[in-house]
Tab-separated table of C-alpha atoms and ligand atoms in Angstrom:
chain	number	residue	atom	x	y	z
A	1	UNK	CA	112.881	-108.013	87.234
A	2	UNK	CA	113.465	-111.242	88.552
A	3	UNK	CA	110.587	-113.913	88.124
A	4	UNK	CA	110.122	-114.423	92.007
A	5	UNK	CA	109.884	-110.179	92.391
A	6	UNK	CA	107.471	-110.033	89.317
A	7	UNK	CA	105.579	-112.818	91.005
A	8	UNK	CA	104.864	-110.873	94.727
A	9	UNK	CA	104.760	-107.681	92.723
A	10	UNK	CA	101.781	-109.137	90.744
A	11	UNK	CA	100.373	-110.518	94.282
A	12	UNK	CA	100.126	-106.884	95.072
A	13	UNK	CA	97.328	-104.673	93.697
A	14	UNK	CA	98.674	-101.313	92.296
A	15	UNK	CA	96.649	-99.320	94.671
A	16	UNK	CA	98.212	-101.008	97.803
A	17	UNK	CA	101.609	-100.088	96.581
A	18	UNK	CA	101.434	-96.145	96.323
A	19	UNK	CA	104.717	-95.319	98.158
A	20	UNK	CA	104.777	-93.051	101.536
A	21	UNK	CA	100.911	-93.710	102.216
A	22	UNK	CA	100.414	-91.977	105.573
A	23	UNK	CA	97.760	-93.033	107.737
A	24	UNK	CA	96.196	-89.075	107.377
A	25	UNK	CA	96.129	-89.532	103.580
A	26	UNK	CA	93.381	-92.221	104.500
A	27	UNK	CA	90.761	-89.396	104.658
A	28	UNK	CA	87.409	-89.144	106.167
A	29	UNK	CA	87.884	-92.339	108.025
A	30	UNK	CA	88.639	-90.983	111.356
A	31	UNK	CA	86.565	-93.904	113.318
A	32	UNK	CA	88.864	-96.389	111.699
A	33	UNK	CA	91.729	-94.459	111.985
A	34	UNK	CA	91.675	-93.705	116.099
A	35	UNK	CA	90.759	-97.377	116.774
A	36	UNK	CA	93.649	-98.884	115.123
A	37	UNK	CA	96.311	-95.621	116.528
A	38	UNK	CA	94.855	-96.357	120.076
A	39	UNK	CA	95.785	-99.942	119.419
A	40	UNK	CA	99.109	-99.065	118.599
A	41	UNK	CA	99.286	-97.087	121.185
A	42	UNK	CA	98.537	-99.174	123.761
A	43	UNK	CA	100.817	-101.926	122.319
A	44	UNK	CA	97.889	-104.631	122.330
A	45	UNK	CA	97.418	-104.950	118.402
A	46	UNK	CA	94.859	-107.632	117.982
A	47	UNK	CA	95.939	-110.423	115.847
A	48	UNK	CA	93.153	-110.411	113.706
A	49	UNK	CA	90.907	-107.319	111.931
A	50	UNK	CA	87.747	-106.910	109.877
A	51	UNK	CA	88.114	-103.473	108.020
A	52	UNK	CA	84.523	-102.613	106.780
A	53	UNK	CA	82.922	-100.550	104.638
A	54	UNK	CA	81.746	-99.478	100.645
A	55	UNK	CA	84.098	-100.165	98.394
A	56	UNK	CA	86.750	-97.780	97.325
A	57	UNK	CA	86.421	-95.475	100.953
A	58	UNK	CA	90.565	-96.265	102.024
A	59	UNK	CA	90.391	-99.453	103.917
A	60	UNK	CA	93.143	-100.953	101.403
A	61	UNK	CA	94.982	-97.797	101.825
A	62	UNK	CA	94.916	-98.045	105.638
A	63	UNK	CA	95.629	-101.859	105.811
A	64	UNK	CA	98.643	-101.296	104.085
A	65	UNK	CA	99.832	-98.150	106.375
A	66	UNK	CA	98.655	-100.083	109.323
A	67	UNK	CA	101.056	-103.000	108.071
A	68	UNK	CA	104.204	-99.784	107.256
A	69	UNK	CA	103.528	-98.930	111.637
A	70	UNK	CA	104.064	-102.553	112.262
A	71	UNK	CA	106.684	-103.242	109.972
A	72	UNK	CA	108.552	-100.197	109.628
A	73	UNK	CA	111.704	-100.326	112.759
A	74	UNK	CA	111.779	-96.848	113.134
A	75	UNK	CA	108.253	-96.389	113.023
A	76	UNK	CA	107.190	-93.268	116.001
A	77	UNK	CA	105.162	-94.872	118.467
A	78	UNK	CA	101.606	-94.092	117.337
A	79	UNK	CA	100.997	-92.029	120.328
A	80	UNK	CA	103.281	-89.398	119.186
A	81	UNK	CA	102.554	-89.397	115.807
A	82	UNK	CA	101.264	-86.595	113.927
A	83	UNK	CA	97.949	-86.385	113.102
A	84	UNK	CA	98.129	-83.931	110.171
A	85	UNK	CA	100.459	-85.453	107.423
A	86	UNK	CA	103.286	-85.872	109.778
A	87	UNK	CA	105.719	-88.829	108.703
A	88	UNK	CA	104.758	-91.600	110.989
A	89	UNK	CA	107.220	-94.182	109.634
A	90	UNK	CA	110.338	-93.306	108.215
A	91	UNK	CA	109.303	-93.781	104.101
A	92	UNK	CA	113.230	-94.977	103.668
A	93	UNK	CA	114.419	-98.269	105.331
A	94	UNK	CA	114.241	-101.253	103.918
A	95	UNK	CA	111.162	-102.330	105.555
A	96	UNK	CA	109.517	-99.135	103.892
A	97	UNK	CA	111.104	-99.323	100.263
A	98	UNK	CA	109.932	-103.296	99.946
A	99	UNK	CA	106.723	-102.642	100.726
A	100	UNK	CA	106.084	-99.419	98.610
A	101	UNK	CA	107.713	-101.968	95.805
A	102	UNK	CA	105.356	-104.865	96.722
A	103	UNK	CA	108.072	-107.196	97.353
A	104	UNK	CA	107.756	-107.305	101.286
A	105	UNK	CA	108.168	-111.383	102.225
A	106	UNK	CA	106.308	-110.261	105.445
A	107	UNK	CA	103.494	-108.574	104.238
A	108	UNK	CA	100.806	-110.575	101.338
A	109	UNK	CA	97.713	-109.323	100.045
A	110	UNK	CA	95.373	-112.344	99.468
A	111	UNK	CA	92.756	-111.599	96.919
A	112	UNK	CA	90.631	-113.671	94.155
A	113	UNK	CA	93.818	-112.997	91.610
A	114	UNK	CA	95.517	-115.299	94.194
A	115	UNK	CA	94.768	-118.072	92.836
A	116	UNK	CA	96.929	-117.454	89.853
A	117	UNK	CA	99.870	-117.961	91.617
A	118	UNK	CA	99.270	-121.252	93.220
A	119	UNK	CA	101.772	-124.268	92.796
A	120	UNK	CA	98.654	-126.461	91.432
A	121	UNK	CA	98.470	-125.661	88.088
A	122	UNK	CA	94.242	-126.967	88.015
A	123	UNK	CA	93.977	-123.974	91.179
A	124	UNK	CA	95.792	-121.568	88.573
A	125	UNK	CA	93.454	-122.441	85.639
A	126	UNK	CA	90.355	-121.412	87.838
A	127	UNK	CA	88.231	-118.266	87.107
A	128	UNK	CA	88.798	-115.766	90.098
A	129	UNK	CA	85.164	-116.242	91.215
A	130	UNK	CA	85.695	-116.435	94.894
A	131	UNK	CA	88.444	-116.804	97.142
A	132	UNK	CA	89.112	-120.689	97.889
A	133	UNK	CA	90.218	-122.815	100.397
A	134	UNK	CA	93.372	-124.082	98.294
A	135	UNK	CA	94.470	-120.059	97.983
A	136	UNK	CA	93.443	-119.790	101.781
A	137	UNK	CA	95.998	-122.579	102.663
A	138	UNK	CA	98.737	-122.371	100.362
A	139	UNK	CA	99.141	-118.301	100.990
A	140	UNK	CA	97.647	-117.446	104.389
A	141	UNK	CA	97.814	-121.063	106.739
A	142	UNK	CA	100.884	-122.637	105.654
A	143	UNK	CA	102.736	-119.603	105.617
A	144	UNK	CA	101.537	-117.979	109.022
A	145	UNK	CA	103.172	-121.140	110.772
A	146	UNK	CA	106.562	-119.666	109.677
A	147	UNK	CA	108.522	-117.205	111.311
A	148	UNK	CA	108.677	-113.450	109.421
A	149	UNK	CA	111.659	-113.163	107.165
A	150	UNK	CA	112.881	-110.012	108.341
A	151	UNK	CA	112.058	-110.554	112.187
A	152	UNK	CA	109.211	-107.637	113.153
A	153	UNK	CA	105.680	-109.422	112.150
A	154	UNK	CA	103.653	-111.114	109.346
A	155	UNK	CA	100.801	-109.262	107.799
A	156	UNK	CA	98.421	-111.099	105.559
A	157	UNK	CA	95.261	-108.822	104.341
A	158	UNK	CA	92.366	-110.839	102.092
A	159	UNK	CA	90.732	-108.139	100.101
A	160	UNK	CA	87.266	-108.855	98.864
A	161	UNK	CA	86.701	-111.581	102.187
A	162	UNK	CA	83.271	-111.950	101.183
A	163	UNK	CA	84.586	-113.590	98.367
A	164	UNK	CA	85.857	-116.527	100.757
A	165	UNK	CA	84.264	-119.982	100.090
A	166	UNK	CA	82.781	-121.133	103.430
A	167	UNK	CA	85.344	-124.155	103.236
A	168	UNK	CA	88.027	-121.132	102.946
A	169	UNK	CA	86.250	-119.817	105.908
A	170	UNK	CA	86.172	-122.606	108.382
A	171	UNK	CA	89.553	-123.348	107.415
A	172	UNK	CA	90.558	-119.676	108.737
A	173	UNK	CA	88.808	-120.618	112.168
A	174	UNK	CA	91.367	-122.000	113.949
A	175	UNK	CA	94.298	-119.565	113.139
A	176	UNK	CA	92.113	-117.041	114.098
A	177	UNK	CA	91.392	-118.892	117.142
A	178	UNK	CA	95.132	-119.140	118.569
A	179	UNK	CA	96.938	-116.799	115.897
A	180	UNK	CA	101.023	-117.556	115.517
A	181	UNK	CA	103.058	-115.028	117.614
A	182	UNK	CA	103.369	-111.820	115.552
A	183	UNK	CA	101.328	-112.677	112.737
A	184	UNK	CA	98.695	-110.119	111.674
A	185	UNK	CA	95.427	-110.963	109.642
A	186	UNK	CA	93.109	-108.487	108.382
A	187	UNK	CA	89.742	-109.432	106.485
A	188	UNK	CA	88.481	-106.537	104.162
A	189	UNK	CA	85.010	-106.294	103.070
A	190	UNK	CA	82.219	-103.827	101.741
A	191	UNK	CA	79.844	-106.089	104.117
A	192	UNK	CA	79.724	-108.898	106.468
A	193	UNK	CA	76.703	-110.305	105.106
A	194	UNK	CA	78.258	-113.217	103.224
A	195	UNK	CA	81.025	-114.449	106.635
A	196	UNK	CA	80.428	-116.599	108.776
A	197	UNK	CA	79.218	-114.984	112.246
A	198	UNK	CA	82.362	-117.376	113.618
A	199	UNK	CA	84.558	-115.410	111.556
A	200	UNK	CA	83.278	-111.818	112.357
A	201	UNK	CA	83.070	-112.493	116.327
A	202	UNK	CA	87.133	-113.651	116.179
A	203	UNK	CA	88.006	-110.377	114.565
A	204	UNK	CA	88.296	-106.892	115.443
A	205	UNK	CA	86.008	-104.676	113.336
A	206	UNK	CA	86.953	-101.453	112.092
A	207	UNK	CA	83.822	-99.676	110.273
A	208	UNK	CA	84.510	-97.084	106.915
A	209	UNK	CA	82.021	-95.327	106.234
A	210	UNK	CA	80.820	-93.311	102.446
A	211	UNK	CA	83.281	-90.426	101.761
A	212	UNK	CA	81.738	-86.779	101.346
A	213	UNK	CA	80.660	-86.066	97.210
A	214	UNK	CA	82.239	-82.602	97.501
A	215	UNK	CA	85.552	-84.413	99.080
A	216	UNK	CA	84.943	-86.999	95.746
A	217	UNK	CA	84.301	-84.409	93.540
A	218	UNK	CA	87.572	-82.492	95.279
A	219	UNK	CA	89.758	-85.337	94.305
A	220	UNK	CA	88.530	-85.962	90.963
A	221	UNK	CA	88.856	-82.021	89.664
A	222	UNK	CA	92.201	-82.910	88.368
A	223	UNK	CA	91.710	-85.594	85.826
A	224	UNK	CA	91.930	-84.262	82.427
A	225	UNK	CA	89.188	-83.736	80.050
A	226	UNK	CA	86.799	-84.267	82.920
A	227	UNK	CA	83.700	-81.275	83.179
A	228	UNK	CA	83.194	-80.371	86.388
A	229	UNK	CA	79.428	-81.063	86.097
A	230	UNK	CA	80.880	-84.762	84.640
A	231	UNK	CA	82.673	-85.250	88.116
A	232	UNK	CA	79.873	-83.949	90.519
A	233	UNK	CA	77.753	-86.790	88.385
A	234	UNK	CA	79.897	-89.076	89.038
A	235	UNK	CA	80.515	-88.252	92.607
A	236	UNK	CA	77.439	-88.555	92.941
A	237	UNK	CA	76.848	-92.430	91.399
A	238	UNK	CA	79.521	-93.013	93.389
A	239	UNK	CA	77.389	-92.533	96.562
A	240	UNK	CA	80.479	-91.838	98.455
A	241	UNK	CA	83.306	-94.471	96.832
A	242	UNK	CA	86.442	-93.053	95.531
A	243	UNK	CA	87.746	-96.163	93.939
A	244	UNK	CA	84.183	-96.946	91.962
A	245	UNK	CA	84.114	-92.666	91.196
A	246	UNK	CA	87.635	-93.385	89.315
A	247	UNK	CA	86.559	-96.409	87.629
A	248	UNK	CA	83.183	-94.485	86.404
A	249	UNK	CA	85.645	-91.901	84.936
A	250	UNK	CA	87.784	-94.535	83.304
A	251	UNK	CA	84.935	-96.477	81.944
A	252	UNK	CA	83.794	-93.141	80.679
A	253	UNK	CA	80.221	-93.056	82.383
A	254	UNK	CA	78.716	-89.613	81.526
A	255	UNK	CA	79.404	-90.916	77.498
A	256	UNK	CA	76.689	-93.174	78.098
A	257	UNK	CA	74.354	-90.748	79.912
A	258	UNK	CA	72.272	-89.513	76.935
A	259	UNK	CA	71.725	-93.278	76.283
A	260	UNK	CA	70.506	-93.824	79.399
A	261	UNK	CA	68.167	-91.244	79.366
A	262	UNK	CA	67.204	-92.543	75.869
A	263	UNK	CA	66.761	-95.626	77.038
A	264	UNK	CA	64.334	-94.586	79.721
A	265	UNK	CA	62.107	-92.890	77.201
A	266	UNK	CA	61.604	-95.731	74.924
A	267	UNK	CA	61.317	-97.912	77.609
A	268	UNK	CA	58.195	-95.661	79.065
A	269	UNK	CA	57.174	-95.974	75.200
A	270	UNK	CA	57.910	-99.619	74.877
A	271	UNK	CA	57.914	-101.255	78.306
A	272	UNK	CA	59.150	-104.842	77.009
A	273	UNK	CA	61.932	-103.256	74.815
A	274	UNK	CA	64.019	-102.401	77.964
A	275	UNK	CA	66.391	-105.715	77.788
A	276	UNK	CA	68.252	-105.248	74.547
A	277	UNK	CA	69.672	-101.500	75.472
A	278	UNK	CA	70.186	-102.606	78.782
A	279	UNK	CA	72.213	-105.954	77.602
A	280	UNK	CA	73.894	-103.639	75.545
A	281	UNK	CA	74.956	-101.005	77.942
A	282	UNK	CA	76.187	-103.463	80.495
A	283	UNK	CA	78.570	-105.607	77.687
A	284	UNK	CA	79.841	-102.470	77.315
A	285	UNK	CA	80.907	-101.866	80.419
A	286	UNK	CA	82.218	-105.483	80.975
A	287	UNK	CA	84.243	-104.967	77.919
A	288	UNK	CA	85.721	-101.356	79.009
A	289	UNK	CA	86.448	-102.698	82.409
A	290	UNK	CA	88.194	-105.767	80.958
A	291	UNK	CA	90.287	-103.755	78.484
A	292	UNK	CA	91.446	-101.673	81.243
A	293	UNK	CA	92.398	-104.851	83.534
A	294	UNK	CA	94.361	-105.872	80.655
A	295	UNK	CA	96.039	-102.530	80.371
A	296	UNK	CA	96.881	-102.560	84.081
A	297	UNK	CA	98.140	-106.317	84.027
A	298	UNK	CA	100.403	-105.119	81.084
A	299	UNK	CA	101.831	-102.508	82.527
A	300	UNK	CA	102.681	-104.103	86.414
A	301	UNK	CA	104.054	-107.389	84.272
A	302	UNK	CA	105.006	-107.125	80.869
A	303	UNK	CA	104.770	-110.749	80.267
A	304	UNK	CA	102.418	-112.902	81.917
A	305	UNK	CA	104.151	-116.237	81.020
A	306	UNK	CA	101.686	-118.621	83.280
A	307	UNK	CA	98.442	-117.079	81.872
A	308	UNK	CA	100.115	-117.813	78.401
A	309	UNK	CA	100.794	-120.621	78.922
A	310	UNK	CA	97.638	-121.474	80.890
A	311	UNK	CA	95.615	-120.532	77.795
A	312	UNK	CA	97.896	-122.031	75.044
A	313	UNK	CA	97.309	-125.307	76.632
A	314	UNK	CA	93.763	-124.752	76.752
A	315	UNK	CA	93.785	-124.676	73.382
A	316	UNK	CA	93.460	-121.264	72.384
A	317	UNK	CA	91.201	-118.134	73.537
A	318	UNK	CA	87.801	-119.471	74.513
A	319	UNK	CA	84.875	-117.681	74.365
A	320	UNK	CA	84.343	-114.532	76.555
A	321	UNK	CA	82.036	-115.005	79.344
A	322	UNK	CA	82.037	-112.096	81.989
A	323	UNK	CA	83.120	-113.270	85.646
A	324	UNK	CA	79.005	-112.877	87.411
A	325	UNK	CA	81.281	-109.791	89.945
A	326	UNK	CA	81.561	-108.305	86.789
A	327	UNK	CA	77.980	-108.721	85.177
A	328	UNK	CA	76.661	-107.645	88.522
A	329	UNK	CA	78.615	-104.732	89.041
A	330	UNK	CA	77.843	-103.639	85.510
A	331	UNK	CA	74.011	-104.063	85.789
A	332	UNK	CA	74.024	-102.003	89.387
A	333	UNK	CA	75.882	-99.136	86.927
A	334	UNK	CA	73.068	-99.083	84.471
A	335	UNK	CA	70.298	-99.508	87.283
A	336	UNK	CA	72.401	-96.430	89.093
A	337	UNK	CA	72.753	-94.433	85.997
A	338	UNK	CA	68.754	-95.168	85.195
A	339	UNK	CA	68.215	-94.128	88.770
A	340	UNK	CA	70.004	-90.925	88.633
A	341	UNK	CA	68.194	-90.112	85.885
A	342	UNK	CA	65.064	-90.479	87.350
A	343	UNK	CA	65.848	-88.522	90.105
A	344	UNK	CA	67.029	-85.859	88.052
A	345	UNK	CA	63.826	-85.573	85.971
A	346	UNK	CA	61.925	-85.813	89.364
A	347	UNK	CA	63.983	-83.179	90.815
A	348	UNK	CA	63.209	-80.755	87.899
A	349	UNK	CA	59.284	-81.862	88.073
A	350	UNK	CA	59.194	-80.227	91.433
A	351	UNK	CA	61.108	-76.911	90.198
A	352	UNK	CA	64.829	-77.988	91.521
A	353	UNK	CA	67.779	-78.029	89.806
A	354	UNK	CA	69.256	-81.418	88.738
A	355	UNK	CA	72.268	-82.240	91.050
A	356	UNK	CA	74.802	-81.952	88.257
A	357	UNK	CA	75.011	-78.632	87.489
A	358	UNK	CA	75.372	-77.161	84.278
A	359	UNK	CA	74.141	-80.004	82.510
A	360	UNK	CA	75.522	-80.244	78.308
A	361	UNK	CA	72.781	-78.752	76.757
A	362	UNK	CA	71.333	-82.311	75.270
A	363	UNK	CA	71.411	-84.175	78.500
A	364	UNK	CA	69.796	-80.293	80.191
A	365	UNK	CA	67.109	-81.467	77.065
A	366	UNK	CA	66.457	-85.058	77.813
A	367	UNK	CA	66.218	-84.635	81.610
A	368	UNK	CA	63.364	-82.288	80.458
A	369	UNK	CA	61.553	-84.340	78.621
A	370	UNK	CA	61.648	-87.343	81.003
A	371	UNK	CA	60.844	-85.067	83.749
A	372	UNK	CA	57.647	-83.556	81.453
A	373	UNK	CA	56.402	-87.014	80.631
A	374	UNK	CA	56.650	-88.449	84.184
A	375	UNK	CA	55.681	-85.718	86.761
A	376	UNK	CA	56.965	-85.704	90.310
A	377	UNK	CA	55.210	-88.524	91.722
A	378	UNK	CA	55.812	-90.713	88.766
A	379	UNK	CA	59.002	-90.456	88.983
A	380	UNK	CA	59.459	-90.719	92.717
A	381	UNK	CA	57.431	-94.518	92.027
A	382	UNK	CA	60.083	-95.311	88.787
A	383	UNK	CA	62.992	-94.641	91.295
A	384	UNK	CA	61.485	-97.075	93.352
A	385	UNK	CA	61.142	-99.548	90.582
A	386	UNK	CA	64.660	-99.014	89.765
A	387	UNK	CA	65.618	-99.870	93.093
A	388	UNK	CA	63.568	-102.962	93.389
A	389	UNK	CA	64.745	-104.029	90.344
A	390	UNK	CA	68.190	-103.985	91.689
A	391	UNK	CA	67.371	-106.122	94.997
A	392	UNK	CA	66.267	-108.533	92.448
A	393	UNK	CA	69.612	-108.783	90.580
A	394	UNK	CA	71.509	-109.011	93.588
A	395	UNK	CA	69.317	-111.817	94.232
A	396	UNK	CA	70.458	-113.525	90.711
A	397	UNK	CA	66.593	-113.109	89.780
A	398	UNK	CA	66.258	-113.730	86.100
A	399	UNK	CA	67.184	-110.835	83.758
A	400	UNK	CA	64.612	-110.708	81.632
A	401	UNK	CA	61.470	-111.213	83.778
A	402	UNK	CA	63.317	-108.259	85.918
A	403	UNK	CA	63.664	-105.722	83.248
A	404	UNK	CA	59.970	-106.454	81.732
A	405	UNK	CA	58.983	-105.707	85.265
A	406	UNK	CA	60.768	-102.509	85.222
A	407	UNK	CA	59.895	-101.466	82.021
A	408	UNK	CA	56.073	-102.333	82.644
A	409	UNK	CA	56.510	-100.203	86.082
A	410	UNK	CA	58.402	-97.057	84.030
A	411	UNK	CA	55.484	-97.361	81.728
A	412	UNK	CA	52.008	-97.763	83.125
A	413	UNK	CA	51.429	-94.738	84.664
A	414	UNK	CA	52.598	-93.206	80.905
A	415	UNK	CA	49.712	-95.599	79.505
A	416	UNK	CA	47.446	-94.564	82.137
A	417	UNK	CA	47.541	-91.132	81.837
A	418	UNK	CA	47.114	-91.655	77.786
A	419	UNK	CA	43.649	-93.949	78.814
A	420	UNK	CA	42.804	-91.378	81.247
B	1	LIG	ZN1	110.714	-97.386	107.643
């Protein structure tokens, strides 16, 4: 592979280059889906979208069969497409075949990874944090002023565009503004909180919604070595993602169950003893997730030459220190998995079943117990705890002082009912 190929193939997520995507394998998304086919349709494609939604619901997947219908020549007008699974593009011209490779010039995923291929080697030494102005103009304004390659349009997506810097942001303002003839920009995000309303009021929004947990459940009865009451509990901490289900299976999430429940108990025990488990649990994570990045990078490029190089001149491996996405999106886990234990444990207080059926026997055990020692409405007032105790990591609050707080909540009304 060629150094320039490996280069746009490793601009390219794998999951935006699954060859033949039709626009009906975007499931459950039929709001999204009829907006952008009656844009096609009526041949007035706006030049600029915001696809939103949870993460892991199909808006990559649809931004990149929304870019095959405007790349692809022999594309069927969108009108007469089939709705059930019927080819809409043609899967086999060249148009098709370079972007199922991820080696279209016309079509560039922009995403915090980005940076990483900048001509600046300080922009490439970065930590992928957020999405900057330098990636912003280098791979999305500079290159939107020139024509497409191959004649039809240019499509540039930014995935995670809450991750833009506000500089990145303003910078975007004007191209959005009067957009270059035929170029095509779409902004995806799980939520709109973080752009600038400037941004959001120039765009055309396209709203995903959750996916069903049987549909979730559906797609994830074919991994191996996964119990089907292991997939309906993760379908269910999902809360309607795909992507983040998948990654919950990969990180191997219902291994760490029993510890959550375990935690939980001791912490109801031991209300200030909640930090070092939970510390624990989410390094854990961090580290899975990272091992499987690396996996992933090794696999789409064999040899990374820059980042070699980038960390032999640093001087060697420096010491780990999880990206905060990461930390964050390992403490929601734990919070989740503490929360879904709760409300399994509540659940069987008030003579239900726990969701996941068929629990292991142990887990079956240790949702008892925690159900025993709370009672319904004790539980009902820990899931709220969790919950609150999430708000406040989202809101960087300080670790610690959170979990205390949330161990001191899971455990008064145990202490009270001992005093009582
Ligand atoms: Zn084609």
């Amino acid at each position: 592979m060629s150094t320039r190929t490996a280069r746009a193939r490793r601009s390219t997520p794998a999951c935006w280059r699954s060859s033949n995507v039709r626009l009906s394998d975007v499931e459950h998304q039929e709001v999204a889906k009829s907006r952008l086919l009656r844009a096609l349709a009526g041949a007035r494609v706006p030049h600029a979208y915001l696809f939103i939604g949870p993460e892991g619901v199909g808006k990559q997947m649809m931004a990149m069969r929304f870019a095959r219908l405007l790349l692809c020549p022999r594309a069927l007008p969108a009108a007469h497409a089939a709705p059930d699974g019927g080819r809409e593009t043609c899967g086999d011209c060249d148009d098709c075949r370079m972007l199922a490779g991820g080696v279209h010039p016309d079509y560039r995923v922009i995403s915090r990874a980005s940076h990483r291929l900048h001509p600046d080697r300080a922009v490439q030494r970065r930590r992928p944090i957020d999405i900057s102005i330098d990636v912003v103009r280098e791979f999305v304004i500079n290159q939107m002023s020139t024509r497409p390659a191959r004649g039809r349009a240019k499509i540039f997506v930014i995935d995670e565009a809450e991750m833009l810097t506000t500089q990145a942001e303003n910078s975007l303002l004007k191209t959005l503004e009067e957009p270059p003839a035929g170029s095509y920009l779409i902004l995806v995000a799980t939520s709109d909180a973080n752009l600038l309303p400037t941004i959001r009021s120039r765009c055309q929004v396209v709203p995903f919604g959750p996916l069903p947990t049987d549909y979730i459940v559906r797609r994830l009865s074919s991994t191996p070595d996964l119990s089907p009451s292991d997939a309906r509990y993760v379908a269910e901490l999902s809360e309607g993602r795909l992507g983040p289900a998948q990654r919950l299976v990969l990180t191997k999430a219902p291994e760490r169950r029993e510890r959550v429940l375990h935690m939980l108990s001791a912490a109801i025990r031991n209300p200030l003893d909640l930090g070092k488990p939970f510390t624990a649990l989410t390094e854990e994570i961090i580290a899975i997730g990272e091992k499987l990045a690396d996996a992933r990078d090794a696999v789409v490029n064999r040899v990374d030459d820059d980042r070699e190089e980038a960390e032999a001149s640093e001087g060697g491996a420096a010491e780990f220190v999880p990206e905060p996405h990461a930390l964050r999106k390992a403490r929601r886990e734990v919070l989740a998995m503490m929360a879904a234990a709760l409300r399994d444990a509540m659940r069987l207080a008030c003579g239900a079943r726990p969701l996941g059926h068929a629990e292991p026997p142990d887990i079956a055990r240790a949702i008892a117990d925690l159900a025993r020692t709370l009672g319904r409405d004790r539980a009902a007032r820990a899931i709220r705890a969790v919950a609150e105790a999430e708000a406040q990591i989202d809101l960087n609050a300080n670790l610690s002082l959170v979990l205390d707080g949330l161990g001191i909540a899971l455990s008064r009304d145990h202490q009270g009912v001992e005093a009582a």
